[in-house]
Coordinates of C-alpha atoms and ligand atoms in Angstrom, one line a residue:
M1 CA 0.0 0.1 0.0
L2 CA 1.3 3.4 -0.8
N3 CA 1.4 6.1 1.8
T4 CA 1.3 9.0 -0.4
F5 CA -2.5 9.7 -0.6
Q6 CA -2.3 12.0 2.5
Q7 CA -4.9 13.7 4.5
A8 CA -5.3 17.3 3.7
D9 CA -4.0 19.7 6.3
H10 CA -6.2 22.2 8.1
P11 CA -5.5 24.5 11.1
I12 CA -7.0 22.0 13.8
L13 CA -5.8 18.7 12.2
P14 CA -3.9 16.9 15.0
T15 CA -0.1 16.7 14.3
A16 CA 1.8 13.4 14.7
T17 CA 5.4 13.0 16.0
A18 CA 7.5 10.5 14.0
D19 CA 6.6 7.8 16.5
E20 CA 3.0 8.7 16.5
A21 CA 3.1 8.8 12.6
S22 CA 4.8 5.4 12.5
R23 CA 2.1 3.6 14.9
Q24 CA -0.8 5.3 12.8
E25 CA 0.8 4.1 9.7
F26 CA 1.2 0.6 11.1
A27 CA -2.4 0.6 12.1
K28 CA -3.6 1.6 8.8
S29 CA -1.4 -0.9 6.8
F30 CA -2.4 -3.7 9.4
K31 CA -6.0 -3.1 8.4
G32 CA -5.1 -3.0 4.8
F33 CA -3.3 -6.3 5.1
I34 CA -6.2 -8.0 6.8
Q35 CA -8.5 -6.8 3.9
S36 CA -6.2 -7.7 1.1
T37 CA -4.8 -10.9 2.4
L38 CA -6.7 -12.6 5.3
L39 CA -10.4 -11.6 4.1
P40 CA -10.1 -13.4 0.6
G41 CA -9.2 -16.6 2.4
L42 CA -12.5 -16.8 4.1
T43 CA -14.2 -17.9 0.8
P44 CA -12.2 -21.2 0.1
I45 CA -12.4 -21.9 3.9
Y46 CA -16.3 -21.7 3.7
Q47 CA -16.7 -23.5 0.5
G48 CA -13.9 -26.0 1.2
R49 CA -14.8 -27.2 4.8
V50 CA -17.4 -25.1 6.6
A51 CA -20.4 -25.5 4.1
R52 CA -19.6 -29.3 3.9
S53 CA -19.5 -29.9 7.7
F54 CA -22.7 -27.7 8.3
E55 CA -24.4 -29.7 5.7
K56 CA -23.1 -33.0 7.4
S57 CA -24.4 -31.8 10.7
N58 CA -27.6 -30.4 9.7
G59 CA -28.8 -32.4 6.8
R60 CA -29.0 -29.3 4.6
A61 CA -26.9 -26.7 3.1
P62 CA -26.5 -23.3 4.9
A63 CA -29.6 -21.1 3.7
D64 CA -28.7 -17.7 4.9
R65 CA -26.0 -15.5 6.6
R66 CA -27.2 -16.8 10.1
D67 CA -26.4 -20.4 9.0
I68 CA -23.0 -19.2 7.4
R69 CA -22.1 -17.6 10.6
A70 CA -23.1 -20.5 12.8
G71 CA -20.7 -22.6 10.8
M72 CA -17.9 -20.1 10.5
V73 CA -17.6 -19.2 14.1
D74 CA -16.1 -22.5 14.9
D75 CA -13.5 -22.4 12.3
I76 CA -9.9 -21.5 13.4
Y77 CA -9.2 -19.4 10.2
F78 CA -12.2 -17.4 10.7
Q79 CA -11.5 -16.9 14.5
H80 CA -7.9 -15.6 13.6
Y81 CA -9.4 -13.2 11.0
A82 CA -12.1 -11.7 13.3
S83 CA -9.6 -11.4 16.1
A84 CA -6.9 -9.7 13.8
N85 CA -9.7 -7.3 12.6
R86 CA -10.7 -6.3 16.1
V87 CA -7.1 -5.8 17.3
A88 CA -6.6 -3.5 14.1
Q89 CA -9.5 -1.5 15.0
E90 CA -8.5 -1.0 18.6
L91 CA -4.9 -0.2 17.6
L92 CA -6.1 2.3 15.0
W93 CA -7.9 4.5 17.5
E94 CA -5.2 4.0 20.1
S95 CA -2.5 5.3 17.8
V96 CA -4.5 8.5 17.5
V97 CA -5.6 8.8 21.0
S98 CA -2.2 9.1 22.4
S99 CA -1.3 11.7 19.7
I100 CA -4.3 13.9 20.6
D101 CA -3.8 13.6 24.5
R102 CA -0.3 15.3 23.9
Q103 CA -1.7 18.3 22.1
L104 CA -5.2 18.7 23.6
P105 CA -4.8 22.0 25.4
E106 CA -3.5 23.7 22.2
L107 CA -6.1 22.0 19.9
N108 CA -9.0 23.2 22.4
A109 CA -7.6 26.7 22.5
K110 CA -7.2 27.0 18.6
A111 CA -10.5 25.6 17.9
A112 CA -12.1 28.3 20.5
Q113 CA -10.1 31.0 18.6
L114 CA -11.2 29.8 15.2
S115 CA -15.0 29.5 16.3
G116 CA -14.8 32.7 18.0
A117 CA -13.8 34.5 14.8
A118 CA -16.4 32.8 12.7
K119 CA -19.6 34.4 11.2
A120 CA -21.5 31.1 11.2
A121 CA -23.5 29.9 14.2
L122 CA -22.6 27.3 16.7
D123 CA -25.3 26.2 19.0
I124 CA -24.6 23.8 22.0
P125 CA -27.5 23.9 24.5
A126 CA -26.4 23.3 28.1
D127 CA -29.2 20.6 28.8
F128 CA -28.8 18.4 25.7
V129 CA -29.1 14.7 26.5
P130 CA -27.9 12.6 23.6
P131 CA -29.7 9.4 22.8
R132 CA -28.9 6.3 24.6
Y133 CA -28.2 4.3 21.0
V134 CA -25.1 6.6 20.8
T135 CA -23.9 6.8 24.4
A136 CA -24.4 3.2 25.5
L137 CA -21.3 1.8 23.7
D138 CA -18.2 3.1 21.9
I139 CA -19.5 2.8 18.3
H140 CA -16.9 1.1 16.0
C141 CA -14.7 0.9 19.2
M142 CA -13.9 4.6 19.1
P143 CA -12.8 5.2 22.5
G144 CA -15.3 7.8 24.3
G145 CA -17.8 7.6 21.5
Y146 CA -19.2 10.8 19.9
C147 CA -20.2 12.6 23.1
S148 CA -17.6 12.4 25.7
E149 CA -16.1 15.5 27.0
V150 CA -13.0 15.7 29.3
C151 CA -12.7 19.4 29.9
E152 CA -14.6 22.6 29.1
D153 CA -15.0 23.3 25.4
D154 CA -13.6 20.0 24.6
I155 CA -13.1 19.1 21.0
S156 CA -11.0 15.8 21.5
V157 CA -13.5 13.3 20.3
G158 CA -13.9 15.5 17.1
A159 CA -10.0 15.5 16.6
L160 CA -10.1 11.7 17.3
Y161 CA -12.7 11.1 14.5
D162 CA -11.1 13.4 12.0
R163 CA -7.7 11.7 12.1
G164 CA -9.1 8.3 12.9
V165 CA -11.5 8.1 10.1
Y166 CA -8.9 8.8 7.6
L167 CA -6.8 5.8 8.9
Y168 CA -10.2 3.8 9.2
S169 CA -11.0 4.3 5.5
M170 CA -7.4 4.0 4.6
G171 CA -7.6 7.2 2.8
Y172 CA -10.2 6.0 0.3
T173 CA -12.7 8.8 1.4
G174 CA -10.1 11.4 -0.1
P175 CA -7.9 14.0 1.5
N176 CA -10.7 15.7 3.3
N177 CA -12.4 12.6 4.3
D178 CA -15.4 14.0 2.3
D179 CA -16.1 11.6 -0.2
M180 CA -19.8 10.8 0.6
G181 CA -20.8 14.6 0.7
R182 CA -18.7 15.1 -2.5
S183 CA -20.3 12.2 -4.3
V184 CA -23.8 13.3 -3.5
V185 CA -23.1 16.8 -4.4
N186 CA -21.6 15.6 -7.9
Y187 CA -24.8 13.5 -8.2
L188 CA -27.0 16.6 -7.7
K189 CA -24.8 18.6 -10.3
R190 CA -25.3 15.8 -12.8
H191 CA -28.8 14.8 -12.4
M192 CA -30.4 17.9 -11.1
P193 CA -28.4 20.9 -12.6
D194 CA -31.3 23.4 -11.9
F195 CA -31.6 22.5 -8.2
Q196 CA -30.7 25.6 -6.1
P197 CA -31.5 24.8 -2.5
R198 CA -31.5 28.0 -0.3
R199 CA -31.3 26.0 3.0
I200 CA -29.4 22.7 3.5
L201 CA -29.4 20.4 6.6
D202 CA -26.8 17.6 7.2
M203 CA -28.1 15.3 9.9
G204 CA -25.5 13.3 11.8
C205 CA -22.7 15.5 10.4
T206 CA -19.9 14.5 13.2
V207 CA -17.1 16.9 12.2
G208 CA -18.6 18.2 9.0
H209 CA -16.5 16.2 6.5
S210 CA -19.5 15.6 4.2
T211 CA -21.3 19.0 5.0
L212 CA -18.7 21.2 3.6
P213 CA -19.0 20.1 -0.2
Y214 CA -22.6 21.3 0.0
K215 CA -21.4 24.9 0.9
E216 CA -18.8 24.7 -1.9
L217 CA -21.3 23.8 -4.6
F218 CA -24.0 26.2 -3.1
P219 CA -22.2 29.2 -1.7
E220 CA -25.1 31.3 -1.2
A221 CA -27.2 28.5 0.8
E222 CA -27.6 28.7 4.6
V223 CA -26.0 25.2 5.5
W224 CA -26.5 23.6 8.9
G225 CA -24.7 20.5 10.2
I226 CA -26.2 18.9 13.4
D227 CA -25.1 16.0 15.6
V228 CA -25.7 14.7 18.9
G229 CA -22.0 14.9 19.9
G230 CA -21.1 18.3 21.4
P231 CA -17.4 17.8 20.9
C232 CA -18.0 17.0 17.2
V233 CA -20.0 20.0 16.3
R234 CA -17.5 22.2 18.3
Y235 CA -14.6 20.7 16.3
A236 CA -16.7 20.9 13.0
H237 CA -17.5 24.5 13.5
A238 CA -13.9 25.4 14.1
R239 CA -12.6 23.0 11.2
A240 CA -15.1 24.8 8.6
A241 CA -13.9 28.2 9.8
G242 CA -10.3 27.2 9.5
M243 CA -11.0 26.2 5.9
G244 CA -12.6 29.4 5.1
L245 CA -16.2 28.0 5.0
D246 CA -19.3 29.7 6.6
V247 CA -21.3 26.7 7.8
N248 CA -23.5 26.6 10.9
F249 CA -23.5 23.8 13.5
A250 CA -25.6 22.7 16.3
Q251 CA -25.8 20.0 18.8
M252 CA -29.4 18.4 18.0
N253 CA -31.0 15.3 17.7
A254 CA -32.0 14.5 14.1
E255 CA -35.3 12.7 15.5
E256 CA -36.5 16.1 16.7
T257 CA -34.7 19.3 15.7
S258 CA -35.7 23.0 16.7
F259 CA -36.0 24.0 13.0
P260 CA -39.4 25.5 11.8
D261 CA -41.5 23.4 9.5
G262 CA -40.6 23.5 5.8
H263 CA -37.3 25.3 6.5
F264 CA -35.0 23.3 4.3
D265 CA -34.9 22.6 0.4
L266 CA -32.4 19.8 0.9
V267 CA -32.0 17.5 4.0
V268 CA -29.1 15.0 3.7
S269 CA -27.4 12.4 5.9
H270 CA -24.1 10.3 5.4
I271 CA -23.8 7.0 7.1
L272 CA -26.1 8.3 10.0
L273 CA -28.9 5.8 9.6
H274 CA -26.9 2.6 10.6
E275 CA -25.8 4.2 13.8
T276 CA -29.4 5.0 15.0
S277 CA -31.9 2.4 16.0
G278 CA -35.1 0.7 14.8
K279 CA -37.3 3.3 16.8
A280 CA -35.0 6.2 15.8
M281 CA -34.8 5.8 12.2
P282 CA -38.6 6.2 11.3
R283 CA -38.5 9.3 13.6
V284 CA -35.6 10.8 11.6
F285 CA -37.5 10.2 8.2
A286 CA -40.5 11.9 9.7
E287 CA -38.4 14.8 11.0
A288 CA -36.7 15.1 7.6
H289 CA -40.3 15.2 6.0
R290 CA -41.3 17.9 8.6
V291 CA -38.5 20.3 8.0
L292 CA -38.5 20.1 4.2
A293 CA -40.2 22.7 2.1
P294 CA -42.8 21.5 -0.5
G295 CA -40.7 20.0 -3.3
G296 CA -37.7 19.6 -1.1
L297 CA -35.4 16.5 -1.3
M298 CA -34.3 14.0 1.4
I299 CA -31.1 12.1 0.5
H300 CA -29.6 9.4 3.0
A301 CA -26.3 7.9 1.8
D302 CA -25.7 4.7 3.8
L303 CA -25.1 1.1 3.5
P304 CA -26.8 -0.9 0.7
P305 CA -29.7 -3.2 1.8
F306 CA -28.7 -6.9 2.4
D307 CA -31.3 -8.0 -0.3
L308 CA -29.1 -6.6 -2.8
M309 CA -26.2 -9.2 -2.1
D310 CA -25.6 -12.9 -1.6
P311 CA -25.7 -14.5 1.8
F312 CA -21.9 -14.9 2.0
T313 CA -21.3 -11.2 1.5
Q314 CA -24.1 -10.4 4.0
F315 CA -22.2 -12.6 6.4
I316 CA -19.0 -10.9 5.9
L317 CA -20.4 -7.4 6.3
D318 CA -22.5 -8.5 9.3
N319 CA -19.3 -9.1 11.3
E320 CA -19.4 -5.4 12.1
T321 CA -22.4 -6.0 14.1
W322 CA -20.7 -8.7 16.0
Y323 CA -17.4 -7.6 16.5
N324 CA -17.1 -3.6 15.9
N325 CA -19.8 -2.3 18.2
E326 CA -22.2 -1.6 15.5
P327 CA -25.4 -3.1 17.0
F328 CA -27.7 -1.6 14.1
W329 CA -25.7 -2.1 11.2
G330 CA -27.2 -5.6 10.2
A331 CA -30.7 -4.8 11.3
M332 CA -30.7 -1.4 9.3
R333 CA -29.7 -3.2 6.0
D334 CA -32.9 -5.5 6.6
M335 CA -35.3 -2.5 6.8
D336 CA -37.7 -1.4 4.1
Q337 CA -36.7 2.1 3.7
I338 CA -38.9 3.0 0.9
A339 CA -41.9 1.9 3.2
L340 CA -40.4 4.0 6.0
A341 CA -40.1 6.9 3.7
E342 CA -43.8 6.5 2.7
K343 CA -44.9 6.3 6.3
A344 CA -43.1 9.6 6.9
G345 CA -45.2 11.2 4.5
F346 CA -43.3 11.0 1.2
D347 CA -45.3 9.6 -1.9
R348 CA -44.0 6.2 -2.9
S349 CA -43.5 7.2 -6.5
Q350 CA -41.3 9.9 -5.3
V351 CA -38.9 7.6 -3.4
R352 CA -36.1 5.5 -4.9
F353 CA -32.6 4.1 -4.4
D354 CA -29.6 5.0 -6.7
T355 CA -25.9 5.0 -6.7
A356 CA -23.9 8.0 -6.4
P357 CA -20.4 7.1 -8.0
M358 CA -17.5 7.8 -5.6
A359 CA -16.1 11.3 -6.4
V360 CA -12.7 9.8 -5.4
M361 CA -12.8 7.2 -8.2
E362 CA -14.1 9.9 -10.6
F363 CA -11.0 12.1 -9.7
A364 CA -8.8 9.1 -10.1
A365 CA -10.3 8.3 -13.5
A366 CA -9.9 11.7 -14.7
A367 CA -6.5 12.2 -12.9
E368 CA -7.8 15.5 -11.9
G369 CA -6.9 17.2 -8.6
Y370 CA -4.9 14.3 -7.3
S371 CA -1.3 13.3 -7.9
Q372 CA -0.4 10.5 -10.3
E373 CA 0.6 8.2 -7.4
A374 CA -2.7 9.1 -5.4
S375 CA -4.7 8.3 -8.6
E376 CA -3.0 5.0 -9.1
H377 CA -3.6 4.3 -5.5
V378 CA -7.2 4.8 -5.6
A379 CA -7.6 3.1 -8.9
E380 CA -5.7 -0.1 -7.4
R381 CA -8.3 -0.7 -4.8
E382 CA -11.0 -3.4 -5.5
F383 CA -14.4 -2.2 -4.3
T384 CA -15.9 -5.4 -3.1
A385 CA -19.8 -6.1 -3.6
G386 CA -21.8 -5.1 -0.7
E387 CA -19.6 -2.5 0.8
F388 CA -20.8 -0.2 -1.8
A389 CA -23.9 0.1 -4.0
P390 CA -24.2 -2.2 -7.0
G391 CA -21.7 -1.3 -9.7
G392 CA -19.5 0.8 -7.1
G393 CA -20.4 4.0 -5.5
W394 CA -22.4 5.0 -2.5
E395 CA -26.0 3.9 -2.1
V396 CA -28.4 6.7 -1.8
L397 CA -32.0 6.9 -0.8
I398 CA -33.7 9.8 -2.4
A399 CA -37.2 11.2 -1.7
R400 CA -39.0 14.3 -2.8
K401 CA -41.5 15.7 -0.8
A402 CA -44.7 16.7 -2.7
D403 CA -44.7 20.2 -4.1
A404 CA -47.2 22.7 -2.6
A405 CA -50.2 22.0 -5.2
A406 CA -50.1 18.4 -4.4
L407 CA -50.0 19.0 -0.7
A408 CA -52.9 21.3 -0.8
A409 CA -55.0 18.7 -2.9
Ligands
SAM1 C1 -20.6 7.7 11.1 S1 -21.2 9.2 11.7 C2 -21.5 10.1 10.4 C3 -20.3 10.7 9.6 C4 -20.5 12.0 8.8 N1 -21.9 12.1 8.4 C5 -19.5 12.1 7.7 O1 -20.0 12.0 6.6 O2 -18.4 12.2 7.9 C6 -22.5 9.0 12.6 C7 -22.9 10.5 13.3 O3 -24.5 10.4 13.6 C8 -24.5 11.1 15.0 N2 -25.8 10.7 15.3 C9 -26.2 9.4 15.6 N3 -27.5 9.6 16.0 C10 -28.0 10.8 15.8 C11 -29.2 11.6 16.0 N4 -30.3 11.1 16.3 N5 -29.1 12.8 15.6 C12 -28.0 13.5 15.2 N6 -26.9 12.8 15.1 C13 -26.8 11.5 15.3 C14 -23.4 10.4 15.7 O4 -23.1 11.1 16.8 C15 -22.2 10.3 14.8 O5 -21.5 11.6 14.8

């Protein structure tokens, strides 16, 4: 794996000493090794011995991902794979935590300074209570989760996410970790060139990675990023200001925001839904419908539904549910999102899934905006089925709210 596809610098990105950088690089490469070398070994193990042994014991072939899992968990190769994966994930966060602890006072101070000078709003209510599905465990093993604060005006979790997610995605979400937002923005540019939203809401924005491309495409729009994590939106606000973008952030629950009815023309989210819950997801859809103006668009970019892939791929992906503190990961992929959107008030004929091609791949293909080495690095990656939408790219659920005439009828 090349090391050249580096994270873009900005004023509050944590720095790394040589030792810290080397630990981070090791964690990222270890993850890459598991994906490129150990993961492909699971298929022959399954076909060669696990499926046969399941059939012998049960008198039938494995029927679905649950049967496959029942057979695989007893296999020594799978056990090694799953433990290596978990260790890599813990190592990855740990390599960043120690680096952030070292520079926390200066990062907090710099963030406060950038936020203080920003024109855009930052709203962090004193009495906010985040939902239990976010605070009950450290999602994807990120120490402290999204909401922990260790001192006043703390941004440490935001800094941890910013650097950690770059390593987690092994650089494949681009130098600004913004590939999901950038890909949806490119999709809008291509398919709806006349769409000019005046107000845009990004739900579950974390540190605003995906939020900022919307401000770049629609510079006149009022853009809001909301998240239940206070340190995340604090960091997001300072990061956007440091990058010269005027974007508002607030600590708010996407299930129940404080925006007026019909306030936004575009409501988006990027990998938010699978980190909520079976009760919360319908409420997020209903809230998106409420805050959309007539004719407005809701777009959720998230994991493709399980029914689009074969049972073995489902089993591989569902390991996130079992071993990476992602309790809703599998269940969300089984939900009927079109029916949920309809229940939230969208007309079924105005709801559909589509694929937003990855901006990073399009850049690589066009060799535009990235160095030659970076382009080759991206082009080298195999985008395995199931991780992405069919054909490669992000899976997007798109729903249009009825226009004023239809609502009045
Ligand atoms: C995987 S991260 C999203 C990443 C981000 N959208 C991006 O593209 O970089 C999920 C985020 O959703 C937030 N979240 C979970 N439930 C939420 C809710 N009900 N309302 C707002 N944010 C929520 C979490 O705090 C977390 O920051």
